Amino acid sequence: MRTADNRDRDTDLEGGFEPLRTLFAVIVLLLGFAASARADGGFATFSATARDGRSFELVALDSEVRYEVAGLVAEAAIRQRFRNDSDQWIEAQYLLPLPDGAAVHDLELRVGQRRIVGEIREKEAARAAYVEAAASGRRAALIENDRAHLFRTAVANIAPGETIAVDVRWWQSVDYRDERFRLELPLTYTPRYRGPSDKAADDAGDAHTASAPRVAITVELEAGVALARVESASHRIAVAERSGRHTITLADGVVPAERDFVLEWTPRLGATPASAVLTEVAGNETYALLMLLPRAELANPLPRELILVIDTSGSMEGASIHQARAALDLALSQLTPADRFNVIQFNSRTEALFDQAVAATADDVKLAREWVASLVASGGTEMAPALARAFAGNAPAGYLRQVVFATDGAIENAAALYTLIDAQLGESRLFPVGIGSAPNAQFIHRAATLGRGTATLIRGLDEVGPAMRTLFDKLEKPALRDLALDWPAGTETWPARLPDLYAGEPLMVVARLGAVGTNMQARGLMAGAPWQASLPLVRAERSRGIVRLWAQRKIDTLEQSVELGADADAMRKAITAIAIEHRLVTRHTSLVAIEQTPVRTLDEDLVSHRIANGRPADGLGFATTATPAPRRLLLGLLCLLLAFAFTAHARRQPWS
């Protein structure tokens, strides 16, 4: 029998659940809003306000990327379309991330059936021409190198109700290592950390949005060898094969541009190439792309002094810090009692577990694994003190000193770090491990080259084990060191400074050949013994794009020489001359496309808007940022939910 007290208590209980229901509804709405922002129906809308107070909207439609891959060379194009849904004339600006080493050579503006082709000019002249055209009411487009692998693109005088398209084309080489070919395309980038001493960038900072623009990707692949499989660890793909040619598309059609696209293809057993030479003739010059894969001989591994460095800055929040901790934990588990080690973590400050490297005893390894597991991501990315700490000191005689450096590479002033690596490396070898869905691949690769190590990229938690085991397999085998190449007289090759090669890694060189010769001779030291190989240059296969890849590699090397102290003015002149000759976008040259007839009258305003890039996604479904605010907000809401649940539960208990 229910009493009045029971009914009162039930009424109180129902009232006690009202705040709980309200909070639950708020959380559901917030999560639903986040989900709708990430699945926006195929385009992103950007709103802003004109000088007269009127609002306007610019719609970024799906972008289309198309690759044509032939062996070791890939030609690519991206078409980005914009629709002006307002009654204002609009200028759109955005940052376009492209692969490290991409040779950007063409820009085209499409309005209806009209095509406006870009011209290569010195950077200041191209920018001035674009600004003058925009101000005078003519349609114009500009692409210039902003920093690292980021290209700033601007399009002026998009008419009300008009849709325009911008095409950008480039060449890139295909990576080959560990018996797999790999093609990589960054679709966004991790926001860069600017330290207190960094100079301000031209813009107000990196602009990112959780509502990422969307992209479709098609790859036409002619591998030149029989393939066992074609796969992608970054995206779901559909593969169709016909007469040895593979067509790869995204299984989902279009996807948010929030993580790098990675495509790999593996030759069938016995079809793995040991060497390849491709050539392209331009005028009276012959250019060559060479790949040579040394066979590593087994040897007893030397004991090592392993210095493990982990980036715990705010940009590593989420899946990235989980991947980095897992990578270091696996590295620690591979140590033997004969090894020595230390662990260093850095964000706004640098902290080492031990004052100096210690013997890899079971107790100290256990302590290190527990310490790594407890690390969290927060603060800035002050990388220089951590690198200096890692390079300090010398390993005991007979030990190999190896520095494994796990980071997303989200730093602005990379040039100062290159100088530090070159000056302080000593007898150490640096092995950068790029972490996250959109790591700074250019920094990872350049740091590895200067550090005479090898680069590893880990974009997902499921890649940690295979990638780190592959890395440690390389570290335990002898590298091919002191490598030298003997070419026909007058040959100019890039890179000029050859790296150490580790097991499964080929030598990739582009050359402008001099006198006619039949062979290229390679020599070096492997496991302390002389090594040599010969590669025939006659009857090489013909391929397109090698001329521009050669020019881009030369430009990259000249730019790096400035970072290491070469005369900046002399290098600027040399880079500009090469870029103008080969029609390439560099730090000192840009492509600009201008329509000759004005379309906007001068009494009409031109409203400028910066289109934000998508934030890199992490494994938790949130976009990564410099701070973990979104996750902390959700965590706080969940804690409140638990608190209300606990209160409601307490109210249900009978009073004593």
XYZ file of C-alpha atoms in Angstrom:
656
model
C 0.000 0.000 0.000
C 1.426 3.384 -1.033
C 1.384 6.056 1.638
C 1.434 9.818 1.286
C 5.110 9.781 2.245
C 5.805 7.334 -0.576
C 3.962 9.545 -3.071
C 5.829 12.642 -1.842
C 9.122 10.815 -2.185
C 8.227 9.698 -5.721
C 7.319 13.275 -6.601
C 10.643 14.496 -5.205
C 12.422 11.789 -7.148
C 10.779 12.792 -10.398
C 11.707 16.407 -9.721
C 15.251 15.330 -8.923
C 15.556 13.702 -12.315
C 14.494 16.837 -14.221
C 17.958 18.475 -14.110
C 19.403 15.125 -15.118
C 17.098 14.908 -18.122
C 17.912 18.496 -19.058
C 21.663 17.938 -18.853
C 21.393 14.727 -20.851
C 19.448 16.559 -23.572
C 22.112 19.316 -23.698
C 24.884 16.743 -24.119
C 22.962 14.964 -26.891
C 22.425 18.283 -28.677
C 26.101 19.193 -28.379
C 27.222 15.816 -29.684
C 24.668 16.008 -32.486
C 25.913 19.483 -33.409
C 29.502 18.209 -33.523
C 28.478 15.283 -35.714
C 26.543 17.515 -38.116
C 29.525 19.853 -38.385
C 31.686 16.935 -39.496
C 29.154 15.586 -42.012
C 27.953 18.746 -43.706
C 26.369 17.320 -46.835
C 29.254 17.798 -49.263
C 30.360 21.390 -48.870
C 31.438 23.937 -46.296
C 29.805 27.350 -45.991
C 31.833 30.309 -44.745
C 30.006 33.406 -43.525
C 31.518 36.852 -42.985
C 30.515 40.493 -42.844
C 31.268 43.177 -45.418
C 32.363 46.711 -44.588
C 28.799 47.989 -45.006
C 27.567 45.482 -42.415
C 25.923 43.076 -44.856
C 26.727 39.381 -44.431
C 27.795 37.146 -47.297
C 28.381 33.473 -47.869
C 31.046 31.666 -49.872
C 30.484 27.951 -50.462
C 33.543 25.725 -50.923
C 32.349 22.800 -53.043
C 34.009 19.389 -53.065
C 37.600 19.396 -54.333
C 38.806 16.788 -56.807
C 42.334 15.323 -56.845
C 43.518 13.193 -59.741
C 46.821 11.295 -59.967
C 48.542 9.679 -62.948
C 51.262 7.374 -61.578
C 53.857 5.775 -63.857
C 56.444 3.754 -61.960
C 58.375 6.113 -59.684
C 56.837 9.392 -60.920
C 53.374 10.850 -60.280
C 51.631 13.789 -61.932
C 48.801 15.289 -59.897
C 46.145 17.972 -60.164
C 43.631 19.402 -57.720
C 40.501 21.277 -58.767
C 38.909 23.445 -56.088
C 35.518 25.026 -56.798
C 33.848 27.950 -55.040
C 30.319 29.320 -55.304
C 29.396 32.844 -54.249
C 25.887 32.663 -52.761
C 25.817 36.335 -51.770
C 25.187 39.645 -53.534
C 28.793 40.732 -52.817
C 31.950 40.432 -54.930
C 34.340 38.140 -53.075
C 38.048 37.388 -52.862
C 38.856 33.933 -51.397
C 42.188 33.019 -49.787
C 43.206 29.596 -48.520
C 46.236 27.463 -47.694
C 46.824 24.390 -49.860
C 49.003 21.653 -48.285
C 50.976 19.613 -50.845
C 53.477 16.733 -50.545
C 57.043 17.375 -49.458
C 59.146 17.949 -52.586
C 56.146 18.662 -54.847
C 57.147 20.506 -58.033
C 54.210 22.936 -58.504
C 54.208 24.083 -62.116
C 50.754 25.092 -63.301
C 47.793 27.267 -62.248
C 44.570 27.705 -64.157
C 41.443 29.722 -63.357
C 38.194 28.429 -64.891
C 35.056 30.566 -65.184
C 32.386 28.852 -67.255
C 34.094 27.905 -70.521
C 36.886 30.451 -70.089
C 40.357 29.317 -69.007
C 42.924 31.761 -67.639
C 46.405 30.204 -67.545
C 48.970 31.258 -64.957
C 52.391 32.759 -65.657
C 55.530 32.310 -63.542
C 56.977 35.536 -62.101
C 59.160 36.633 -59.226
C 57.123 36.546 -56.039
C 56.887 40.294 -55.432
C 56.009 40.988 -59.075
C 53.348 38.265 -59.136
C 51.763 39.556 -55.942
C 51.777 43.156 -57.207
C 50.147 42.093 -60.494
C 47.473 40.151 -58.614
C 46.694 43.040 -56.252
C 46.445 45.517 -59.141
C 44.154 43.178 -61.112
C 41.906 42.556 -58.102
C 41.614 46.277 -57.375
C 40.791 47.092 -60.997
C 37.929 44.590 -61.101
C 39.593 41.836 -63.146
C 39.429 38.159 -62.210
C 42.764 36.864 -60.977
C 44.309 33.900 -59.172
C 47.634 33.578 -57.367
C 49.552 30.682 -55.831
C 52.698 31.302 -53.802
C 54.795 29.286 -51.385
C 53.769 30.236 -47.852
C 56.008 28.006 -45.740
C 57.226 24.426 -45.756
C 54.764 22.414 -47.904
C 51.955 25.001 -47.626
C 50.919 27.116 -50.622
C 48.830 30.275 -50.278
C 46.198 30.597 -53.004
C 43.986 33.605 -53.651
C 41.140 34.143 -56.122
C 39.758 37.644 -56.733
C 36.465 38.978 -58.083
C 34.092 36.039 -57.741
C 30.790 37.512 -58.902
C 27.495 37.150 -56.992
C 25.915 33.790 -57.867
C 29.038 32.666 -59.734
C 30.937 29.369 -59.475
C 34.621 29.290 -60.357
C 37.286 26.561 -60.323
C 41.013 26.759 -59.649
C 43.320 24.028 -60.961
C 46.798 23.472 -59.518
C 49.180 20.855 -60.960
C 52.392 19.346 -59.650
C 54.832 16.443 -59.993
C 56.033 14.284 -57.138
C 58.167 11.166 -56.810
C 56.804 7.867 -55.505
C 58.452 6.582 -52.340
C 59.758 3.025 -52.274
C 61.032 1.247 -49.183
C 60.600 -2.040 -47.358
C 59.356 -3.647 -50.598
C 56.363 -1.296 -50.883
C 55.604 1.724 -53.039
C 53.912 4.645 -51.299
C 52.092 7.775 -52.459
C 51.236 10.459 -49.895
C 48.982 13.514 -50.134
C 48.400 15.883 -47.170
C 44.788 17.085 -47.088
C 45.257 19.434 -44.130
C 48.023 20.329 -41.684
C 48.591 20.474 -37.957
C 48.566 24.104 -36.679
C 52.136 25.255 -36.166
C 53.499 26.345 -32.790
C 55.176 29.758 -32.771
C 57.642 30.208 -29.956
C 58.228 33.507 -28.152
C 61.184 34.342 -30.400
C 59.517 33.397 -33.718
C 58.735 36.191 -36.134
C 55.052 36.745 -36.808
C 53.751 35.202 -39.985
C 52.193 37.263 -42.765
C 48.711 36.256 -41.665
C 46.997 36.410 -38.315
C 47.729 32.754 -37.681
C 46.620 29.328 -38.799
C 42.865 29.143 -39.462
C 41.223 25.778 -38.893
C 37.622 24.674 -38.640
C 35.948 21.503 -37.418
C 33.746 21.626 -40.547
C 36.406 20.377 -42.935
C 36.153 20.932 -46.705
C 35.609 17.684 -48.595
C 37.649 15.970 -51.288
C 37.394 13.175 -53.855
C 40.542 11.340 -54.996
C 41.236 9.221 -58.080
C 44.565 7.492 -58.784
C 45.360 5.952 -62.172
C 48.240 3.587 -61.430
C 50.616 1.958 -63.879
C 53.098 0.350 -61.487
C 55.292 -1.285 -64.151
C 55.426 -4.503 -62.094
C 52.894 -7.190 -61.162
C 51.172 -6.279 -57.895
C 50.174 -8.460 -54.967
C 47.950 -5.833 -53.363
C 46.918 -2.180 -53.368
C 45.821 -0.731 -50.014
C 45.395 2.400 -47.921
C 45.827 2.651 -44.158
C 44.268 6.136 -44.123
C 41.030 5.735 -46.119
C 38.666 3.067 -47.417
C 39.338 2.620 -51.139
C 37.869 0.851 -54.177
C 40.317 -0.737 -56.634
C 39.540 -1.744 -60.231
C 42.157 -3.475 -62.402
C 42.233 -3.766 -66.185
C 45.156 -4.968 -68.293
C 47.655 -4.227 -65.529
C 46.350 -0.689 -64.925
C 44.716 0.010 -61.567
C 42.113 2.705 -60.893
C 41.800 3.630 -57.217
C 38.998 5.779 -55.821
C 37.685 6.539 -52.346
C 35.061 3.995 -51.334
C 33.030 6.782 -49.700
C 33.179 9.027 -52.765
C 34.036 12.267 -50.969
C 35.553 12.553 -47.476
C 36.445 15.392 -45.084
C 39.921 16.805 -45.740
C 41.070 16.095 -42.182
C 43.849 13.496 -42.535
C 46.639 12.627 -44.977
C 45.792 10.277 -47.848
C 48.257 7.376 -48.076
C 48.232 4.748 -50.844
C 50.569 1.731 -50.929
C 51.096 -1.010 -53.483
C 53.211 -4.142 -53.029
C 54.834 -6.100 -55.906
C 54.283 -9.804 -56.176
C 56.968 -12.073 -54.758
C 59.938 -12.009 -57.111
C 58.824 -8.789 -58.847
C 60.499 -6.432 -56.364
C 62.943 -4.188 -58.255
C 66.556 -3.888 -57.068
C 67.246 -0.875 -59.291
C 65.625 1.386 -61.864
C 66.667 4.227 -64.177
C 64.153 6.581 -65.827
C 65.139 9.395 -68.203
C 63.566 12.458 -69.822
C 65.076 14.540 -72.616
C 64.585 18.322 -72.661
C 66.325 20.160 -75.493
C 69.898 18.911 -75.612
C 69.874 17.737 -71.981
C 69.076 14.300 -70.570
C 67.732 14.011 -67.038
C 67.627 10.792 -65.027
C 65.858 9.446 -61.942
C 67.828 6.629 -60.344
C 66.789 4.107 -57.703
C 69.314 1.668 -56.252
C 68.425 -0.752 -53.453
C 71.465 -2.205 -51.636
C 71.014 -5.654 -50.122
C 71.840 -5.420 -46.420
C 74.102 -8.177 -45.165
C 73.295 -9.737 -41.811
C 75.717 -8.947 -39.021
C 75.881 -9.145 -35.259
C 74.231 -5.911 -34.058
C 76.367 -3.571 -31.975
C 75.071 -2.477 -28.543
C 73.360 0.875 -28.698
C 72.734 3.907 -26.564
C 69.129 4.700 -27.350
C 67.785 8.173 -26.520
C 63.987 8.267 -26.776
C 62.390 11.717 -27.106
C 58.614 12.269 -26.983
C 56.679 15.428 -27.868
C 54.026 16.084 -25.187
C 52.890 19.512 -26.428
C 49.224 20.492 -26.749
C 49.057 19.668 -30.484
C 49.729 16.013 -29.561
C 46.499 15.802 -27.535
C 44.235 12.858 -28.364
C 45.253 9.973 -30.616
C 48.729 11.437 -31.285
C 49.909 11.163 -27.676
C 48.504 7.613 -27.480
C 50.478 6.702 -30.631
C 53.663 8.345 -29.337
C 53.443 6.600 -25.946
C 52.814 3.267 -27.659
C 55.790 3.817 -29.989
C 58.168 4.579 -27.105
C 56.837 1.704 -25.018
C 57.553 -0.682 -27.882
C 61.030 0.818 -28.254
C 61.724 0.278 -24.554
C 60.533 -3.317 -24.799
C 63.130 -3.974 -27.525
C 66.116 -3.035 -25.341
C 68.584 -5.734 -24.314
C 70.725 -5.827 -21.159
C 73.706 -4.830 -23.309
C 72.056 -1.527 -24.299
C 71.956 1.880 -22.608
C 69.053 4.353 -22.769
C 67.346 7.514 -21.570
C 63.900 9.061 -22.119
C 63.214 12.788 -22.661
C 59.812 14.501 -22.850
C 59.246 18.082 -23.984
C 56.506 20.670 -24.370
C 57.118 24.195 -23.080
C 59.976 22.676 -21.088
C 62.284 19.680 -21.407
C 62.510 16.890 -18.831
C 64.726 13.779 -18.848
C 63.964 10.657 -16.828
C 67.655 10.172 -15.947
C 70.476 12.709 -15.732
C 72.320 10.692 -18.366
C 71.905 7.415 -20.228
C 71.839 4.334 -17.987
C 72.178 0.601 -18.483
C 68.974 -1.087 -19.643
C 68.369 -3.072 -16.489
C 64.953 -4.651 -15.974
C 64.121 -2.247 -13.122
C 65.080 0.917 -15.024
C 63.257 -0.208 -18.173
C 60.144 -0.903 -16.065
C 60.443 2.551 -14.466
C 60.760 4.164 -17.918
C 57.709 2.358 -19.306
C 55.614 3.488 -16.347
C 56.882 7.073 -16.734
C 56.061 7.139 -20.452
C 52.576 5.727 -19.800
C 51.850 8.609 -17.413
C 52.749 11.426 -19.823
C 49.986 13.805 -20.976
C 49.886 16.425 -23.719
C 49.837 20.143 -22.868
C 51.817 23.337 -23.415
C 53.911 24.635 -26.305
C 56.358 22.918 -28.668
C 59.847 24.068 -27.601
C 61.773 21.484 -29.592
C 65.288 22.955 -29.635
C 66.153 22.309 -25.944
C 64.994 18.694 -26.300
C 67.154 18.096 -29.379
C 70.159 19.711 -27.717
C 69.656 17.544 -24.629
C 69.376 14.408 -26.780
C 72.610 15.163 -28.681
C 74.602 16.130 -25.564
C 77.375 13.768 -24.475
C 78.916 10.766 -26.173
C 78.148 7.072 -26.043
C 80.782 4.720 -24.576
C 83.260 3.218 -27.032
C 81.703 0.449 -29.112
C 78.121 1.766 -28.777
C 75.921 3.195 -31.542
C 74.142 6.366 -30.372
C 70.621 6.506 -31.820
C 68.051 9.229 -31.081
C 64.406 8.294 -31.750
C 62.321 11.495 -31.782
C 58.490 11.141 -31.759
C 56.618 14.343 -32.731
C 53.915 15.737 -35.006
C 56.437 18.362 -36.175
C 54.000 21.219 -35.506
C 56.609 23.976 -35.286
C 56.934 27.244 -37.194
C 60.686 27.958 -37.110
C 62.071 24.730 -38.574
C 65.141 26.468 -40.040
C 66.664 27.029 -36.586
C 66.164 23.338 -35.789
C 67.908 22.261 -39.003
C 70.879 24.421 -38.026
C 70.916 22.876 -34.540
C 70.829 19.308 -35.915
C 73.646 20.015 -38.353
C 75.820 21.642 -35.678
C 75.207 19.362 -32.691
C 74.528 15.898 -34.162
C 78.078 14.657 -33.589
C 78.268 10.852 -33.739
C 74.555 10.456 -32.993
C 72.014 9.391 -35.601
C 68.536 10.955 -35.577
C 65.421 8.903 -36.361
C 62.341 11.188 -36.398
C 58.962 9.478 -36.008
C 56.080 11.572 -37.376
C 52.919 11.147 -35.308
C 49.264 11.963 -36.056
C 46.780 12.117 -38.950
C 48.554 15.103 -40.573
C 52.190 15.289 -39.373
C 54.647 17.840 -40.760
C 56.233 15.377 -43.200
C 58.692 17.912 -44.614
C 60.229 18.523 -41.205
C 60.345 14.785 -40.414
C 62.143 13.945 -43.676
C 64.580 16.868 -43.596
C 65.477 16.218 -39.956
C 66.156 12.566 -40.831
C 68.396 13.542 -43.751
C 70.414 16.023 -41.683
C 70.505 13.549 -38.780
C 71.808 10.766 -41.068
C 68.931 8.572 -39.942
C 65.629 7.507 -41.448
C 62.092 8.887 -41.225
C 59.023 6.992 -39.996
C 55.421 8.213 -40.250
C 52.671 6.805 -38.000
C 49.166 8.086 -38.735
C 47.099 5.606 -36.718
C 47.319 3.597 -33.516
C 47.171 0.340 -35.470
C 50.317 1.385 -37.393
C 52.495 1.773 -34.277
C 53.516 -1.876 -33.938
C 54.421 -2.580 -37.583
C 56.120 0.794 -38.092
C 58.253 0.631 -34.942
C 59.237 -3.001 -35.541
C 60.344 -2.034 -39.045
C 62.343 0.876 -37.619
C 64.103 -1.278 -35.035
C 64.839 -3.891 -37.661
C 66.694 -1.159 -39.551
C 68.551 -0.009 -36.432
C 69.838 -3.526 -35.797
C 71.286 -3.923 -39.300
C 74.377 -2.153 -40.613
C 73.816 1.003 -42.599
C 75.492 1.711 -45.909
C 77.735 4.625 -44.951
C 80.174 6.978 -46.702
C 78.223 6.524 -49.921
C 79.694 7.991 -53.124
C 78.551 7.887 -56.760
C 80.748 8.004 -59.861
C 78.826 9.476 -62.807
C 79.849 10.380 -66.347
C 81.809 13.651 -66.413
C 79.757 16.836 -66.078
C 76.764 15.217 -64.354
C 74.895 17.346 -61.776
C 73.016 15.312 -59.152
C 70.676 16.060 -56.261
C 70.784 15.557 -53.367
C 74.477 16.411 -53.396
C 74.898 15.176 -49.815
C 74.053 11.472 -49.841
C 72.388 9.963 -46.765
C 73.243 6.817 -44.874
C 71.043 3.979 -46.113
C 69.333 1.481 -43.832
C 67.900 -1.947 -44.582
C 65.050 -1.821 -47.089
C 65.759 1.794 -48.140
C 66.803 2.655 -51.706
C 69.019 5.466 -52.867
C 66.916 7.934 -54.903
C 68.847 10.483 -56.985
C 67.885 12.838 -59.813
C 70.605 13.875 -62.251
C 71.266 16.028 -65.289
C 73.643 13.804 -67.195
C 76.860 15.146 -68.645
C 79.031 13.210 -71.076
C 77.601 10.016 -72.492
C 78.411 7.081 -70.239
C 77.255 3.524 -69.947
C 77.306 3.021 -66.162
C 77.036 4.704 -62.784
C 79.279 3.280 -60.054
C 78.244 3.351 -56.378
C 80.580 2.621 -53.485
C 80.514 2.816 -49.716
C 81.014 0.908 -46.466
C 78.663 -1.715 -45.053
C 79.450 -3.310 -41.687
C 82.945 -1.829 -41.993
C 83.689 -3.583 -45.285
C 83.880 -2.033 -48.779
C 80.673 -2.196 -50.810
C 80.131 -1.360 -54.465
C 77.540 -1.705 -57.213
C 77.158 -0.735 -60.851
C 74.002 0.491 -62.567
C 73.703 0.692 -66.381
C 72.473 4.014 -67.783
C 71.838 2.775 -71.331
C 68.408 1.557 -72.431
C 66.739 3.414 -69.563
C 62.956 3.770 -69.661
C 61.539 7.142 -70.686
C 59.295 9.043 -68.253
C 57.767 12.513 -67.945
C 58.263 14.910 -65.028
C 61.909 14.124 -64.238
C 63.159 17.521 -65.459
C 60.967 19.396 -62.989
C 61.721 16.928 -60.179
C 65.440 17.523 -60.780
C 64.941 21.300 -60.685
C 62.809 21.055 -57.519
C 65.435 18.906 -55.737
C 68.126 21.424 -56.644
C 65.962 24.272 -55.350
C 65.241 22.365 -52.113
C 68.967 21.829 -51.582
C 69.769 25.504 -52.191
C 67.033 26.549 -49.736
C 68.426 24.184 -47.116
C 71.895 25.642 -47.643
C 70.514 29.069 -46.660
C 69.134 27.540 -43.466
C 72.656 26.260 -42.768
C 74.371 29.619 -43.333
C 74.898 30.053 -47.109
C 74.680 33.537 -48.650
C 70.932 34.248 -48.807
C 71.077 36.784 -51.674
C 73.178 34.539 -53.897
C 70.898 31.571 -53.245
C 67.806 33.694 -53.919
C 69.136 34.662 -57.345
C 70.076 31.065 -58.174
C 66.699 29.700 -57.024
C 64.790 32.371 -58.960
C 66.677 31.607 -62.190
C 66.021 27.860 -61.933
C 62.364 28.373 -61.020
C 61.699 30.776 -63.901
C 63.402 28.397 -66.363
C 61.390 25.385 -65.194
C 58.179 27.260 -64.252
C 58.133 26.277 -60.563
C 56.598 27.886 -57.475
C 59.241 28.544 -54.797
C 59.888 30.953 -51.930
C 60.897 33.525 -54.545
C 58.574 32.772 -57.495
C 54.797 32.462 -57.891
C 52.188 31.649 -60.512
C 49.605 34.329 -61.322
C 46.620 34.137 -63.708
C 44.876 37.371 -64.738
C 41.838 38.014 -66.951
C 42.300 41.092 -69.086
C 38.714 42.411 -69.091
C 37.280 43.939 -65.868
C 34.072 42.337 -64.582
C 33.488 44.432 -61.440
C 32.869 48.184 -61.461
C 35.005 50.212 -59.073
C 31.985 51.487 -57.111
C 31.298 47.901 -55.953
C 33.172 46.563 -52.926
C 35.443 43.507 -53.071
C 35.129 41.547 -49.808
C 38.068 39.336 -48.818
C 37.673 36.096 -46.860
C 40.127 33.478 -45.617
C 38.822 29.906 -46.003
C 39.810 27.758 -43.044
C 41.460 24.351 -43.396
C 39.947 21.336 -41.676
C 41.441 20.483 -38.303
C 43.379 17.203 -38.369
C 41.199 14.413 -37.000
C 42.327 12.144 -34.194
C 41.247 8.654 -33.276
C 38.648 9.983 -30.829
C 36.557 11.718 -33.462
C 37.597 15.259 -32.523
C 39.849 17.597 -34.447
C 43.252 18.211 -32.922
C 44.072 21.710 -31.704
C 46.763 23.447 -29.725
C 44.663 22.890 -26.626
C 42.430 19.990 -25.593
C 39.398 22.204 -24.928
C 36.774 20.141 -26.829
C 37.642 16.956 -24.963
C 37.791 18.738 -21.632
C 34.375 20.264 -22.306
C 32.915 16.842 -23.014
C 34.709 15.359 -20.006
C 33.289 18.122 -17.806
C 29.794 17.501 -19.113
C 30.122 13.781 -18.483
C 31.354 14.467 -14.951
C 28.320 16.676 -14.363
C 26.110 13.903 -15.696
C 27.671 11.459 -13.244
C 27.281 13.960 -10.412
C 23.572 14.385 -11.141
C 23.151 10.620 -11.390
C 24.864 10.193 -8.020
C 22.626 12.870 -6.462
C 19.502 11.284 -7.878
C 20.596 7.898 -6.601
C 21.234 9.338 -3.131
C 17.772 10.906 -3.088
C 16.226 7.519 -3.773
C 17.688 6.042 -0.576
C 15.358 6.105 2.510
C 16.318 8.594 5.179
C 17.494 7.023 8.397
